[in-house]
Amino acid sequence: MEKTLRNEPGIFDWTTVIQAVCDMEGKGTTEEEKREKLKKTVTKTMKCDVTKSNPVAPLMLPRVDCIMAIACLESACKDLDSYCNALKNISSLLKDFMRSDITNTGYAIIDLEVLARKYDKEQYNICDHDSTIFVLACKLRDI
């Protein structure tokens, strides 16, 4: 992500992901416009381990409004249980109004889209998923 924000070539091409977000938003924003907005909006990137209860340990950070976990959980989790646990772990980083796990119905799913992966042999060796799920959800209640 850092390389993308600096316009440097990286191992992962974010173009498809950014375009899918633009399409889902339905505002007519181009991939390039969204990329430029990201560069202005994202103030910091950091490493995290979604398998830890505090994914950014040893840091203790204020909770945030938004977390981007694109291909993160899929790459770090070997099964459904570890995926759900990782989702719970990263949810702990969100502000109170976004704390509940999607899977525990604390959120209402407004939009869910599955984007079939365009296979690139080099990227497939890194992460062997066949699609990406984009979820837009609204919090209903605290759990």
CSV table of N, CA and C in Angstrom, one decimal:
chain,number,residue,atom,x,y,z
A,1,MET,N,0.8,-1.2,0.0
A,1,MET,CA,0.0,0.0,0.0
A,1,MET,C,0.9,1.2,0.0
A,2,GLU,N,1.9,1.2,0.8
A,2,GLU,CA,2.8,2.4,0.8
A,2,GLU,C,3.4,2.7,-0.5
A,3,LYS,N,3.8,1.7,-1.3
A,3,LYS,CA,4.3,1.9,-2.6
A,3,LYS,C,3.3,2.5,-3.5
A,4,THR,N,2.1,2.0,-3.4
A,4,THR,CA,1.0,2.5,-4.2
A,4,THR,C,0.8,4.0,-3.9
A,5,LEU,N,0.8,4.4,-2.7
A,5,LEU,CA,0.6,5.8,-2.3
A,5,LEU,C,1.7,6.7,-2.8
A,6,ARG,N,2.9,6.1,-3.0
A,6,ARG,CA,4.0,6.9,-3.5
A,6,ARG,C,4.2,6.7,-5.0
A,7,ASN,N,3.3,6.0,-5.7
A,7,ASN,CA,3.4,5.8,-7.1
A,7,ASN,C,4.6,4.9,-7.5
A,8,GLU,N,5.0,4.0,-6.6
A,8,GLU,CA,6.1,3.1,-6.9
A,8,GLU,C,5.6,1.8,-7.3
A,9,PRO,N,6.3,1.1,-8.2
A,9,PRO,CA,5.8,-0.3,-8.5
A,9,PRO,C,5.9,-1.2,-7.3
A,10,GLY,N,4.9,-2.0,-7.1
A,10,GLY,CA,4.8,-2.9,-5.9
A,10,GLY,C,4.5,-4.3,-6.4
A,11,ILE,N,4.4,-5.2,-5.4
A,11,ILE,CA,4.1,-6.6,-5.7
A,11,ILE,C,2.6,-6.8,-6.0
A,12,PHE,N,1.8,-5.9,-5.5
A,12,PHE,CA,0.3,-6.1,-5.6
A,12,PHE,C,-0.2,-4.9,-6.4
A,13,ASP,N,-1.0,-5.2,-7.4
A,13,ASP,CA,-1.6,-4.1,-8.2
A,13,ASP,C,-3.0,-3.8,-7.7
A,14,TRP,N,-3.2,-2.6,-7.1
A,14,TRP,CA,-4.4,-2.2,-6.4
A,14,TRP,C,-5.5,-1.7,-7.4
A,15,THR,N,-5.2,-1.6,-8.7
A,15,THR,CA,-6.1,-1.0,-9.6
A,15,THR,C,-7.4,-1.6,-9.6
A,16,THR,N,-7.5,-3.0,-9.6
A,16,THR,CA,-8.8,-3.6,-9.6
A,16,THR,C,-9.6,-3.4,-8.4
A,17,VAL,N,-8.9,-3.3,-7.2
A,17,VAL,CA,-9.6,-3.1,-6.0
A,17,VAL,C,-10.1,-1.7,-5.9
A,18,ILE,N,-9.3,-0.7,-6.3
A,18,ILE,CA,-9.7,0.7,-6.3
A,18,ILE,C,-10.9,0.9,-7.3
A,19,GLN,N,-10.8,0.3,-8.5
A,19,GLN,CA,-11.9,0.4,-9.4
A,19,GLN,C,-13.2,-0.2,-8.9
A,20,ALA,N,-13.1,-1.3,-8.2
A,20,ALA,CA,-14.3,-2.0,-7.6
A,20,ALA,C,-14.9,-1.1,-6.6
A,21,VAL,N,-14.1,-0.4,-5.8
A,21,VAL,CA,-14.7,0.6,-4.8
A,21,VAL,C,-15.4,1.7,-5.5
A,22,CYS,N,-14.8,2.2,-6.6
A,22,CYS,CA,-15.4,3.3,-7.3
A,22,CYS,C,-16.7,2.8,-7.9
A,23,ASP,N,-16.8,1.6,-8.5
A,23,ASP,CA,-18.0,1.1,-9.0
A,23,ASP,C,-19.1,0.9,-8.0
A,24,MET,N,-18.7,0.4,-6.8
A,24,MET,CA,-19.6,0.2,-5.8
A,24,MET,C,-20.2,1.5,-5.2
A,25,GLU,N,-19.4,2.5,-5.1
A,25,GLU,CA,-19.9,3.8,-4.6
A,25,GLU,C,-20.8,4.4,-5.6
A,26,GLY,N,-20.7,4.1,-6.9
A,26,GLY,CA,-21.6,4.6,-7.9
A,26,GLY,C,-21.6,6.1,-8.1
A,27,LYS,N,-20.5,6.8,-7.8
A,27,LYS,CA,-20.5,8.3,-7.9
A,27,LYS,C,-19.8,8.7,-9.2
A,28,GLY,N,-19.4,7.8,-10.0
A,28,GLY,CA,-18.7,8.2,-11.3
A,28,GLY,C,-17.3,8.6,-11.1
A,29,THR,N,-16.7,8.3,-9.9
A,29,THR,CA,-15.3,8.6,-9.7
A,29,THR,C,-14.4,7.6,-10.5
A,30,THR,N,-13.4,8.1,-11.1
A,30,THR,CA,-12.5,7.2,-11.8
A,30,THR,C,-11.5,6.6,-10.8
A,31,GLU,N,-10.8,5.6,-11.3
A,31,GLU,CA,-9.8,4.9,-10.5
A,31,GLU,C,-8.7,5.9,-10.1
A,32,GLU,N,-8.3,6.7,-11.1
A,32,GLU,CA,-7.2,7.7,-10.8
A,32,GLU,C,-7.6,8.7,-9.8
A,33,GLU,N,-8.9,9.2,-9.9
A,33,GLU,CA,-9.3,10.2,-8.9
A,33,GLU,C,-9.4,9.6,-7.5
A,34,LYS,N,-9.8,8.4,-7.4
A,34,LYS,CA,-9.9,7.7,-6.1
A,34,LYS,C,-8.5,7.5,-5.6
A,35,ARG,N,-7.5,7.1,-6.4
A,35,ARG,CA,-6.2,6.9,-6.0
A,35,ARG,C,-5.6,8.2,-5.5
A,36,GLU,N,-5.8,9.3,-6.2
A,36,GLU,CA,-5.3,10.6,-5.7
A,36,GLU,C,-6.0,11.0,-4.4
A,37,LYS,N,-7.3,10.7,-4.2
A,37,LYS,CA,-7.9,11.0,-2.9
A,37,LYS,C,-7.3,10.2,-1.8
A,38,LEU,N,-7.0,8.9,-2.1
A,38,LEU,CA,-6.3,8.1,-1.1
A,38,LEU,C,-5.0,8.6,-0.7
A,39,LYS,N,-4.2,9.1,-1.6
A,39,LYS,CA,-2.9,9.7,-1.3
A,39,LYS,C,-3.1,10.9,-0.4
A,40,LYS,N,-4.1,11.7,-0.5
A,40,LYS,CA,-4.3,12.8,0.3
A,40,LYS,C,-4.9,12.5,1.7
A,41,THR,N,-5.7,11.4,1.7
A,41,THR,CA,-6.5,11.0,2.9
A,41,THR,C,-5.7,10.1,3.8
A,42,VAL,N,-5.0,9.1,3.3
A,42,VAL,CA,-4.3,8.2,4.2
A,42,VAL,C,-3.1,8.9,4.8
A,43,THR,N,-3.1,8.9,6.1
A,43,THR,CA,-2.0,9.6,6.8
A,43,THR,C,-0.9,8.7,7.3
A,44,LYS,N,-1.2,7.4,7.4
A,44,LYS,CA,-0.2,6.5,8.0
A,44,LYS,C,-0.6,5.1,7.6
A,45,THR,N,0.4,4.3,7.3
A,45,THR,CA,0.1,2.8,7.2
A,45,THR,C,1.0,2.2,8.2
A,46,MET,N,0.6,1.0,8.7
A,46,MET,CA,1.4,0.3,9.7
A,46,MET,C,1.2,-1.2,9.6
A,47,LYS,N,2.2,-1.9,10.0
A,47,LYS,CA,2.1,-3.4,10.0
A,47,LYS,C,1.2,-3.8,11.2
A,48,CYS,N,0.5,-4.9,10.9
A,48,CYS,CA,-0.4,-5.4,12.0
A,48,CYS,C,-0.4,-6.9,11.8
A,49,ASP,N,-0.7,-7.6,12.9
A,49,ASP,CA,-0.8,-9.1,12.9
A,49,ASP,C,-2.3,-9.4,13.4
A,50,VAL,N,-3.1,-9.7,12.4
A,50,VAL,CA,-4.5,-9.9,12.7
A,50,VAL,C,-4.8,-11.1,13.6
A,51,THR,N,-3.8,-12.0,13.8
A,51,THR,CA,-3.9,-13.1,14.7
A,51,THR,C,-3.8,-12.8,16.2
A,52,LYS,N,-3.3,-11.6,16.5
A,52,LYS,CA,-3.2,-11.1,17.8
A,52,LYS,C,-4.4,-10.3,18.3
A,53,SER,N,-4.7,-10.4,19.6
A,53,SER,CA,-5.9,-9.7,20.1
A,53,SER,C,-5.7,-8.2,19.9
A,54,ASN,N,-4.4,-7.7,20.0
A,54,ASN,CA,-4.1,-6.3,19.7
A,54,ASN,C,-3.2,-6.4,18.4
A,55,PRO,N,-3.8,-6.3,17.2
A,55,PRO,CA,-3.1,-6.5,16.0
A,55,PRO,C,-1.9,-5.5,15.8
A,56,VAL,N,-1.9,-4.4,16.5
A,56,VAL,CA,-0.8,-3.4,16.3
A,56,VAL,C,0.2,-3.5,17.5
A,57,ALA,N,0.1,-4.5,18.3
A,57,ALA,CA,1.0,-4.6,19.5
A,57,ALA,C,2.4,-4.5,19.0
A,58,PRO,N,3.3,-3.9,19.8
A,58,PRO,CA,3.1,-3.4,21.2
A,58,PRO,C,2.5,-2.0,21.3
A,59,LEU,N,2.1,-1.4,20.2
A,59,LEU,CA,1.4,-0.1,20.2
A,59,LEU,C,0.0,-0.2,20.8
A,60,MET,N,-0.4,0.9,21.5
A,60,MET,CA,-1.7,1.1,21.9
A,60,MET,C,-2.2,2.3,21.3
A,61,LEU,N,-3.1,2.2,20.3
A,61,LEU,CA,-3.5,3.4,19.5
A,61,LEU,C,-5.0,3.8,19.8
A,62,PRO,N,-5.3,5.0,19.5
A,62,PRO,CA,-6.7,5.4,19.6
A,62,PRO,C,-7.5,4.6,18.6
A,63,ARG,N,-8.8,4.4,18.8
A,63,ARG,CA,-9.6,3.7,17.9
A,63,ARG,C,-9.8,4.5,16.6
A,64,VAL,N,-10.0,3.9,15.5
A,64,VAL,CA,-10.2,4.5,14.2
A,64,VAL,C,-11.6,4.4,13.6
A,65,ASP,N,-11.9,5.2,12.6
A,65,ASP,CA,-13.1,5.1,11.9
A,65,ASP,C,-13.2,4.0,10.9
A,66,CYS,N,-12.1,3.7,10.3
A,66,CYS,CA,-12.1,2.8,9.1
A,66,CYS,C,-10.8,2.0,9.1
A,67,ILE,N,-11.0,0.7,8.8
A,67,ILE,CA,-9.8,-0.2,8.6
A,67,ILE,C,-10.0,-0.8,7.2
A,68,MET,N,-8.9,-0.8,6.4
A,68,MET,CA,-8.8,-1.5,5.2
A,68,MET,C,-8.1,-2.8,5.4
A,69,ALA,N,-8.8,-3.9,5.1
A,69,ALA,CA,-8.2,-5.2,5.3
A,69,ALA,C,-8.3,-6.0,4.0
A,70,ILE,N,-7.8,-5.4,3.0
A,70,ILE,CA,-7.9,-6.0,1.6
A,70,ILE,C,-6.9,-7.1,1.5
A,71,ALA,N,-7.4,-8.3,1.3
A,71,ALA,CA,-6.6,-9.5,1.1
A,71,ALA,C,-5.8,-9.9,2.4
A,72,CYS,N,-6.1,-9.2,3.5
A,72,CYS,CA,-5.3,-9.4,4.7
A,72,CYS,C,-5.8,-10.6,5.5
A,73,LEU,N,-7.1,-10.7,5.8
A,73,LEU,CA,-7.6,-11.8,6.5
A,73,LEU,C,-7.5,-13.1,5.7
A,74,GLU,N,-7.8,-13.0,4.4
A,74,GLU,CA,-7.7,-14.2,3.6
A,74,GLU,C,-6.3,-14.8,3.5
A,75,SER,N,-5.3,-13.9,3.6
A,75,SER,CA,-3.9,-14.4,3.5
A,75,SER,C,-3.4,-14.9,4.9
A,76,ALA,N,-3.9,-14.4,6.0
A,76,ALA,CA,-3.4,-14.7,7.3
A,76,ALA,C,-4.2,-15.9,8.0
A,77,CYS,N,-5.3,-16.2,7.4
A,77,CYS,CA,-6.2,-17.2,8.1
A,77,CYS,C,-6.3,-18.5,7.4
A,78,LYS,N,-6.1,-19.6,8.1
A,78,LYS,CA,-6.1,-20.9,7.5
A,78,LYS,C,-7.5,-21.6,7.4
A,79,ASP,N,-8.4,-21.1,8.2
A,79,ASP,CA,-9.8,-21.7,8.3
A,79,ASP,C,-10.8,-20.7,8.7
A,80,LEU,N,-12.0,-21.1,8.8
A,80,LEU,CA,-13.1,-20.1,9.1
A,80,LEU,C,-13.0,-19.6,10.6
A,81,ASP,N,-12.6,-20.5,11.5
A,81,ASP,CA,-12.5,-20.1,12.9
A,81,ASP,C,-11.4,-19.0,13.0
A,82,SER,N,-10.2,-19.2,12.4
A,82,SER,CA,-9.2,-18.2,12.5
A,82,SER,C,-9.6,-16.9,11.8
A,83,TYR,N,-10.4,-17.0,10.7
A,83,TYR,CA,-10.9,-15.8,10.0
A,83,TYR,C,-11.8,-15.0,10.9
A,84,CYS,N,-12.7,-15.7,11.6
A,84,CYS,CA,-13.7,-15.0,12.5
A,84,CYS,C,-12.9,-14.4,13.6
A,85,ASN,N,-11.9,-15.1,14.2
A,85,ASN,CA,-11.1,-14.5,15.3
A,85,ASN,C,-10.3,-13.3,14.8
A,86,ALA,N,-9.8,-13.4,13.6
A,86,ALA,CA,-9.1,-12.2,13.1
A,86,ALA,C,-10.0,-11.0,12.8
A,87,LEU,N,-11.2,-11.3,12.4
A,87,LEU,CA,-12.2,-10.2,12.2
A,87,LEU,C,-12.5,-9.6,13.5
A,88,LYS,N,-12.6,-10.4,14.6
A,88,LYS,CA,-12.9,-9.9,15.9
A,88,LYS,C,-11.7,-9.0,16.4
A,89,ASN,N,-10.5,-9.5,16.1
A,89,ASN,CA,-9.3,-8.8,16.5
A,89,ASN,C,-9.2,-7.4,15.8
A,90,ILE,N,-9.4,-7.3,14.6
A,90,ILE,CA,-9.3,-6.0,13.9
A,90,ILE,C,-10.5,-5.1,14.3
A,91,SER,N,-11.6,-5.7,14.6
A,91,SER,CA,-12.8,-4.9,15.0
A,91,SER,C,-12.5,-4.2,16.3
A,92,SER,N,-11.6,-4.7,17.1
A,92,SER,CA,-11.2,-4.1,18.4
A,92,SER,C,-10.5,-2.7,18.1
A,93,LEU,N,-10.0,-2.5,16.9
A,93,LEU,CA,-9.3,-1.3,16.6
A,93,LEU,C,-10.3,-0.2,16.2
A,94,LEU,N,-11.5,-0.5,15.9
A,94,LEU,CA,-12.5,0.5,15.4
A,94,LEU,C,-13.2,1.2,16.6
A,95,LYS,N,-13.5,2.5,16.3
A,95,LYS,CA,-14.2,3.2,17.3
A,95,LYS,C,-15.5,2.5,17.7
A,96,ASP,N,-16.0,2.9,18.9
A,96,ASP,CA,-17.2,2.2,19.5
A,96,ASP,C,-18.3,2.0,18.5
A,97,PHE,N,-18.6,3.0,17.7
A,97,PHE,CA,-19.7,2.9,16.8
A,97,PHE,C,-19.5,1.9,15.7
A,98,MET,N,-18.4,1.2,15.6
A,98,MET,CA,-18.1,0.2,14.6
A,98,MET,C,-17.5,-1.1,15.2
A,99,ARG,N,-17.7,-1.3,16.5
A,99,ARG,CA,-17.0,-2.4,17.2
A,99,ARG,C,-17.5,-3.8,16.9
A,100,SER,N,-18.7,-4.0,16.7
A,100,SER,CA,-19.2,-5.4,16.6
A,100,SER,C,-18.8,-6.1,15.3
A,101,ASP,N,-18.7,-7.4,15.4
A,101,ASP,CA,-18.4,-8.2,14.3
A,101,ASP,C,-19.5,-8.3,13.3
A,102,ILE,N,-19.2,-8.2,12.0
A,102,ILE,CA,-20.2,-8.3,11.0
A,102,ILE,C,-21.0,-9.7,11.2
A,103,THR,N,-20.2,-10.7,11.4
A,103,THR,CA,-20.8,-12.1,11.5
A,103,THR,C,-21.7,-12.2,12.7
A,104,ASN,N,-21.7,-11.4,13.7
A,104,ASN,CA,-22.6,-11.5,14.9
A,104,ASN,C,-23.8,-10.6,14.7
A,105,THR,N,-24.1,-10.2,13.5
A,105,THR,CA,-25.3,-9.4,13.2
A,105,THR,C,-25.4,-8.0,13.9
A,106,GLY,N,-24.3,-7.5,14.4
A,106,GLY,CA,-24.3,-6.2,14.9
A,106,GLY,C,-24.3,-5.1,13.8
A,107,TYR,N,-24.1,-5.6,12.6
A,107,TYR,CA,-24.2,-4.7,11.4
A,107,TYR,C,-25.3,-5.2,10.5
A,108,ALA,N,-25.8,-4.2,9.8
A,108,ALA,CA,-26.7,-4.6,8.7
A,108,ALA,C,-25.9,-4.4,7.4
A,109,ILE,N,-25.9,-5.4,6.6
A,109,ILE,CA,-25.2,-5.3,5.3
A,109,ILE,C,-26.0,-4.5,4.3
A,110,ILE,N,-25.5,-3.4,3.9
A,110,ILE,CA,-26.1,-2.6,2.9
A,110,ILE,C,-25.8,-3.1,1.5
A,111,ASP,N,-24.6,-3.4,1.3
A,111,ASP,CA,-24.2,-3.9,0.0
A,111,ASP,C,-23.1,-4.9,0.1
A,112,LEU,N,-23.1,-6.0,-0.6
A,112,LEU,CA,-22.1,-7.0,-0.6
A,112,LEU,C,-21.9,-7.4,-2.1
A,113,GLU,N,-20.7,-7.3,-2.5
A,113,GLU,CA,-20.4,-7.6,-3.9
A,113,GLU,C,-19.2,-8.5,-3.9
A,114,VAL,N,-19.2,-9.5,-4.8
A,114,VAL,CA,-18.1,-10.5,-5.0
A,114,VAL,C,-17.5,-10.2,-6.4
A,115,LEU,N,-16.2,-9.9,-6.3
A,115,LEU,CA,-15.5,-9.6,-7.6
A,115,LEU,C,-14.6,-10.8,-7.9
A,116,ALA,N,-14.9,-11.4,-9.0
A,116,ALA,CA,-14.1,-12.5,-9.4
A,116,ALA,C,-12.6,-12.0,-9.7
A,117,ARG,N,-11.7,-12.8,-9.3
A,117,ARG,CA,-10.3,-12.5,-9.4
A,117,ARG,C,-9.8,-12.7,-10.8
A,118,LYS,N,-9.1,-11.7,-11.4
A,118,LYS,CA,-8.4,-11.8,-12.6
A,118,LYS,C,-7.1,-12.5,-12.3
A,119,TYR,N,-6.9,-13.7,-12.8
A,119,TYR,CA,-5.7,-14.4,-12.3
A,119,TYR,C,-4.4,-13.9,-13.0
A,120,ASP,N,-3.4,-13.6,-12.1
A,120,ASP,CA,-2.1,-13.2,-12.5
A,120,ASP,C,-1.2,-14.3,-11.8
A,121,LYS,N,-0.5,-15.1,-12.6
A,121,LYS,CA,0.3,-16.2,-12.0
A,121,LYS,C,1.2,-15.8,-10.8
A,122,GLU,N,1.8,-14.6,-11.0
A,122,GLU,CA,2.7,-14.2,-9.9
A,122,GLU,C,2.0,-13.9,-8.6
A,123,GLN,N,0.8,-13.2,-8.7
A,123,GLN,CA,0.1,-12.8,-7.6
A,123,GLN,C,-0.7,-14.0,-7.0
A,124,TYR,N,-1.0,-15.0,-7.8
A,124,TYR,CA,-1.7,-16.2,-7.3
A,124,TYR,C,-0.8,-17.0,-6.4
A,125,ASN,N,0.5,-17.0,-6.6
A,125,ASN,CA,1.4,-17.7,-5.7
A,125,ASN,C,1.5,-17.0,-4.4
A,126,ILE,N,1.1,-15.7,-4.3
A,126,ILE,CA,1.2,-15.0,-3.0
A,126,ILE,C,-0.1,-15.3,-2.2
A,127,CYS,N,-1.2,-15.2,-2.9
A,127,CYS,CA,-2.6,-15.4,-2.3
A,127,CYS,C,-3.5,-16.1,-3.3
A,128,ASP,N,-3.9,-17.3,-2.9
A,128,ASP,CA,-4.6,-18.1,-3.9
A,128,ASP,C,-6.1,-18.0,-3.8
A,129,HIS,N,-6.7,-16.9,-3.6
A,129,HIS,CA,-8.1,-16.7,-3.5
A,129,HIS,C,-8.7,-16.6,-4.9
A,130,ASP,N,-10.0,-16.9,-5.1
A,130,ASP,CA,-10.6,-16.7,-6.4
A,130,ASP,C,-11.5,-15.6,-6.6
A,131,SER,N,-11.8,-14.8,-5.5
A,131,SER,CA,-12.6,-13.7,-5.5
A,131,SER,C,-12.4,-12.8,-4.3
A,132,THR,N,-12.9,-11.6,-4.4
A,132,THR,CA,-12.8,-10.6,-3.3
A,132,THR,C,-14.2,-10.2,-3.0
A,133,ILE,N,-14.5,-10.1,-1.7
A,133,ILE,CA,-15.8,-9.6,-1.2
A,133,ILE,C,-15.7,-8.2,-0.7
A,134,PHE,N,-16.5,-7.3,-1.2
A,134,PHE,CA,-16.6,-6.0,-0.7
A,134,PHE,C,-17.9,-5.9,0.1
A,135,VAL,N,-17.8,-5.4,1.4
A,135,VAL,CA,-19.0,-5.3,2.2
A,135,VAL,C,-19.1,-3.9,2.7
A,136,LEU,N,-20.3,-3.3,2.5
A,136,LEU,CA,-20.7,-2.0,3.0
A,136,LEU,C,-21.8,-2.4,4.1
A,137,ALA,N,-21.5,-2.0,5.3
A,137,ALA,CA,-22.4,-2.4,6.4
A,137,ALA,C,-22.6,-1.2,7.3
A,138,CYS,N,-23.8,-1.2,8.0
A,138,CYS,CA,-24.2,-0.2,8.9
A,138,CYS,C,-24.4,-0.8,10.2
A,139,LYS,N,-23.9,-0.2,11.3
A,139,LYS,CA,-24.1,-0.7,12.6
A,139,LYS,C,-25.5,-0.5,13.1
A,140,LEU,N,-26.1,-1.6,13.7
A,140,LEU,CA,-27.4,-1.5,14.2
A,140,LEU,C,-27.4,-1.3,15.7
A,141,ARG,N,-26.5,-2.1,16.4
A,141,ARG,CA,-26.6,-2.1,17.9
A,141,ARG,C,-25.2,-2.5,18.4
A,142,ASP,N,-25.0,-2.2,19.7
A,142,ASP,CA,-23.8,-2.7,20.4
A,142,ASP,C,-24.1,-4.2,20.8
A,143,ILE,N,-23.0,-5.0,20.8
A,143,ILE,CA,-23.2,-6.4,21.2
A,143,ILE,C,-22.4,-6.6,22.5
